[in-house]
Amino acid sequence: MPAATSLGLVEEYAAAADRFAVAVGWSQLHAPVPSCPAWTVRDVVVHLANVHAWAATVVETGRRAEQLNDQPRSNRPLSVREWYVAKAEDLYQVLRQCPPHTPCWNFAFDDGVAAFWQRRQLHETTIHRIDLDEAAGRNSGVSPLVAADGVDEVLSVMLHRMHRRGHPVLLDAPVQLTASDTGDSWLLSPGRRFGTGLSGVGAALVPAPPTVERLGLSEARAASDRVEASAADLYRALWHRRIARDLRVFGDEARVRVFLGSRLTP
């Protein structure tokens, strides 16, 4: 598991779910969601509600569970919002009552603790609220501390998950990501390449995932390839949501853009 965060993850999740529910009430359910091709706002709401219910079952049992496909009984926006709120509230109660260090399965490392799901549901909810706001043409603010923790989750958890699913990071040289507003910084270095057991000149090499290191303030420029932006803009960029114009790239820009185009998240 990644290093513990100073955020109160359960309460931050509850606040994120409240903001998502408000966004549902302000949205057109049939509107397309640019960041989730082929999905409407209603699809995003149904997806997130089912993820909440699935996570609640995993945390309650500590074991892997089948994902759900529940549907709201009505397509009226207020009814759909109320249906979502009930799922979100159920998860909140489960997370609040389960000690964070309780052993619990997760999809990235198999063995872990319940705190994984506190963090995961905070960011699942936050990212999909951004999706709803973008679908409606609204600006979507994210707390710098939440965004910085979200960047750390992508690099320490989601990157590992996507590597296991056959989506290796496109990284040929070290790259450093720095959140200009919080001072947080991460250094990613290419992983070693391992042979597949085949012989001959054309034997394939399997890359290990990159190593990820949190840097101190005295290591502000540890790599020539760097990306600097607010924590919220880094967060959006790693999740392939709308990238702000003030994302600043230093060093080999083409190489950095290839890295940013990697499939780091689902």
XYZ file of C-alpha atoms in Angstrom:
266
model
C 0.000 0.000 0.000
C 1.162 3.565 -0.623
C 2.166 5.802 2.257
C -0.704 6.943 4.438
C -2.297 10.236 3.471
C -3.106 13.036 5.880
C -6.573 13.413 4.349
C -9.635 12.223 6.234
C -10.519 9.896 3.376
C -13.972 8.779 4.521
C -15.215 12.313 5.118
C -13.608 13.506 1.904
C -15.442 10.712 0.094
C -18.740 11.802 1.695
C -18.155 15.387 0.569
C -17.285 14.210 -2.955
C -20.471 12.115 -3.091
C -22.522 15.130 -1.994
C -20.972 17.230 -4.773
C -21.628 14.469 -7.287
C -25.282 14.254 -6.216
C -25.665 18.024 -6.656
C -24.096 17.744 -10.119
C -26.606 15.031 -11.044
C -29.450 17.380 -10.163
C -27.985 20.054 -12.432
C -27.352 17.736 -15.378
C -29.314 16.459 -18.347
C -29.325 12.682 -17.965
C -29.258 12.087 -21.723
C -26.302 14.428 -22.312
C -23.150 12.769 -23.736
C -20.023 12.699 -21.570
C -16.966 13.712 -23.652
C -14.433 11.969 -21.409
C -16.401 8.685 -21.403
C -17.175 7.955 -25.070
C -20.571 6.345 -25.748
C -21.751 7.134 -22.192
C -24.454 9.572 -21.159
C -24.689 11.323 -17.797
C -27.162 8.645 -16.707
C -24.638 5.928 -17.595
C -22.001 7.608 -15.410
C -24.419 7.882 -12.482
C -25.447 4.227 -12.768
C -21.815 3.141 -13.082
C -20.694 5.067 -9.999
C -23.638 3.911 -7.881
C -22.883 0.287 -8.748
C -19.185 0.787 -7.994
C -20.175 2.133 -4.566
C -22.363 -0.907 -3.910
C -19.622 -3.278 -5.090
C -16.993 -1.587 -2.914
C -19.319 -1.757 0.096
C -19.645 -5.525 -0.340
C -15.876 -5.941 -0.704
C -15.168 -3.941 2.456
C -17.892 -5.682 4.454
C -16.646 -9.164 3.535
C -12.952 -8.433 2.999
C -13.162 -10.564 -0.146
C -13.523 -10.145 -3.870
C -17.123 -9.712 -5.023
C -19.072 -9.754 -8.266
C -19.776 -6.350 -9.740
C -23.390 -5.205 -9.851
C -25.681 -3.799 -12.522
C -28.574 -2.291 -10.563
C -30.729 0.282 -12.331
C -32.876 3.136 -10.982
C -36.602 2.556 -11.342
C -37.206 5.997 -12.843
C -35.429 8.178 -15.377
C -36.501 11.395 -13.668
C -33.367 13.354 -12.637
C -34.420 13.795 -9.011
C -35.320 10.114 -8.681
C -32.003 9.059 -10.199
C -30.203 11.396 -7.843
C -32.016 9.965 -4.814
C -31.187 6.439 -5.991
C -27.521 7.385 -6.260
C -27.521 9.053 -2.826
C -28.848 5.857 -1.201
C -25.971 3.813 -2.699
C -23.422 6.429 -1.692
C -24.790 6.607 1.850
C -24.621 2.816 2.232
C -20.951 2.865 1.249
C -20.254 5.780 3.588
C -21.645 3.843 6.558
C -19.589 0.763 5.653
C -16.367 2.760 5.287
C -16.997 4.723 8.470
C -17.549 1.611 10.550
C -14.643 -0.444 9.173
C -11.197 0.272 10.695
C -8.867 1.402 7.878
C -6.231 -1.262 8.613
C -8.709 -4.158 8.397
C -7.363 -6.764 5.911
C -9.274 -6.510 2.649
C -8.938 -7.625 -0.961
C -8.332 -5.039 -3.675
C -7.966 -5.179 -7.459
C -4.435 -3.769 -7.656
C -2.422 -5.762 -5.125
C -4.889 -8.523 -4.111
C -3.952 -8.332 -0.428
C -4.364 -5.008 1.325
C -6.452 -3.094 3.831
C -9.792 -1.286 3.862
C -8.093 2.114 3.544
C -7.503 1.246 -0.112
C -11.245 1.538 -0.727
C -11.603 4.763 1.234
C -9.087 6.367 -1.091
C -10.319 4.654 -4.255
C -13.929 5.703 -3.738
C -12.922 9.296 -3.023
C -11.142 9.514 -6.369
C -13.667 7.459 -8.336
C -16.336 9.902 -7.188
C -14.235 13.012 -7.776
C -13.251 12.042 -11.308
C -16.815 11.238 -12.306
C -18.058 14.528 -10.857
C -15.520 16.187 -13.175
C -17.081 14.162 -16.009
C -20.571 15.449 -15.198
C -19.352 19.038 -14.978
C -17.563 18.763 -18.319
C -20.694 17.291 -19.918
C -22.642 20.348 -18.734
C -19.926 22.861 -19.609
C -19.317 23.730 -15.957
C -15.988 24.446 -14.305
C -15.041 21.768 -11.798
C -12.763 22.668 -8.925
C -10.784 20.093 -6.948
C -9.072 20.711 -3.631
C -5.272 20.823 -4.102
C -4.786 18.263 -1.304
C -7.348 15.872 -2.787
C -5.859 16.325 -6.255
C -2.298 15.689 -5.018
C -3.466 12.507 -3.305
C -5.192 11.539 -6.540
C -1.955 11.977 -8.487
C -0.216 9.776 -5.947
C -2.943 7.124 -6.264
C -2.574 7.028 -10.050
C 1.205 6.613 -9.813
C 1.327 4.179 -6.892
C -1.842 2.135 -7.494
C -3.573 2.585 -10.852
C -0.347 2.467 -12.874
C 0.411 -0.909 -11.282
C -3.109 -2.157 -12.009
C -2.988 -1.115 -15.657
C 0.436 -2.739 -16.080
C -1.045 -6.007 -14.829
C -3.861 -5.631 -17.355
C -1.439 -5.361 -20.262
C -1.078 -1.597 -20.566
C 2.579 -0.798 -19.766
C 3.628 2.804 -19.269
C 5.355 4.370 -22.284
C 8.448 5.660 -20.528
C 11.981 5.628 -21.949
C 13.635 8.093 -19.586
C 12.968 9.437 -16.092
C 10.187 12.002 -15.854
C 9.291 14.174 -12.895
C 5.812 15.452 -12.063
C 5.528 18.444 -9.747
C 2.392 20.007 -8.285
C 3.258 23.693 -8.230
C 0.641 24.626 -5.632
C 1.288 21.889 -3.051
C 5.014 21.256 -3.617
C 4.448 17.519 -4.087
C 6.769 15.881 -6.615
C 7.134 12.386 -8.051
C 9.992 10.849 -10.043
C 9.168 7.974 -12.414
C 12.038 5.897 -13.758
C 11.718 3.192 -16.444
C 11.476 -0.336 -15.109
C 13.911 -3.067 -16.054
C 13.124 -5.271 -19.023
C 12.876 -9.005 -18.478
C 13.137 -11.731 -21.124
C 10.119 -13.884 -21.885
C 12.150 -17.078 -22.018
C 12.315 -17.094 -25.811
C 15.695 -17.458 -27.478
C 17.144 -15.692 -30.499
C 17.651 -12.129 -31.628
C 13.923 -11.394 -31.772
C 13.167 -12.543 -28.226
C 10.575 -10.250 -26.673
C 11.352 -8.242 -23.559
C 8.707 -7.624 -20.928
C 9.055 -4.264 -19.149
C 8.578 -4.034 -15.424
C 6.433 -1.098 -14.268
C 8.298 2.135 -13.585
C 9.631 2.855 -10.144
C 7.907 5.792 -8.457
C 9.647 7.910 -5.859
C 8.217 10.782 -3.808
C 10.704 13.635 -3.763
C 11.504 16.154 -1.085
C 11.543 19.910 -1.579
C 15.331 19.882 -1.982
C 14.972 17.609 -5.044
C 12.876 20.022 -7.063
C 14.567 19.213 -10.396
C 15.705 15.603 -10.290
C 15.068 14.869 -14.000
C 15.533 16.809 -17.224
C 12.068 15.731 -18.426
C 9.543 17.419 -16.173
C 5.878 18.325 -16.001
C 4.801 21.135 -13.700
C 1.229 22.233 -13.052
C -1.284 22.619 -10.281
C -2.179 19.398 -8.514
C -5.661 19.532 -10.064
C -4.287 19.870 -13.583
C -1.854 16.963 -13.062
C -4.754 14.922 -11.691
C -6.877 15.627 -14.771
C -3.976 14.947 -17.127
C -3.184 11.525 -15.653
C -6.866 10.575 -15.872
C -6.978 11.856 -19.474
C -9.575 14.448 -18.639
C -9.428 17.942 -20.075
C -5.854 19.197 -19.713
C -5.399 22.855 -18.822
C -3.304 25.077 -21.021
C -0.858 25.849 -18.220
C 0.516 22.295 -18.079
C 4.225 23.113 -18.400
C 6.571 20.592 -20.013
C 10.379 20.808 -19.801
C 13.018 18.681 -21.506
C 12.089 16.381 -24.390
C 8.470 17.424 -24.940
C 7.723 14.658 -27.459
C 8.939 12.012 -25.017
C 6.920 13.527 -22.157
C 3.772 13.685 -24.288
C 4.164 10.013 -25.156
C 4.304 9.234 -21.432
C 1.229 11.368 -20.726
C -0.574 9.465 -23.477
C -0.013 6.153 -21.682
C -3.079 4.360 -20.423
C -2.452 4.934 -16.726
C -6.075 4.535 -15.646
C -9.091 2.486 -16.799
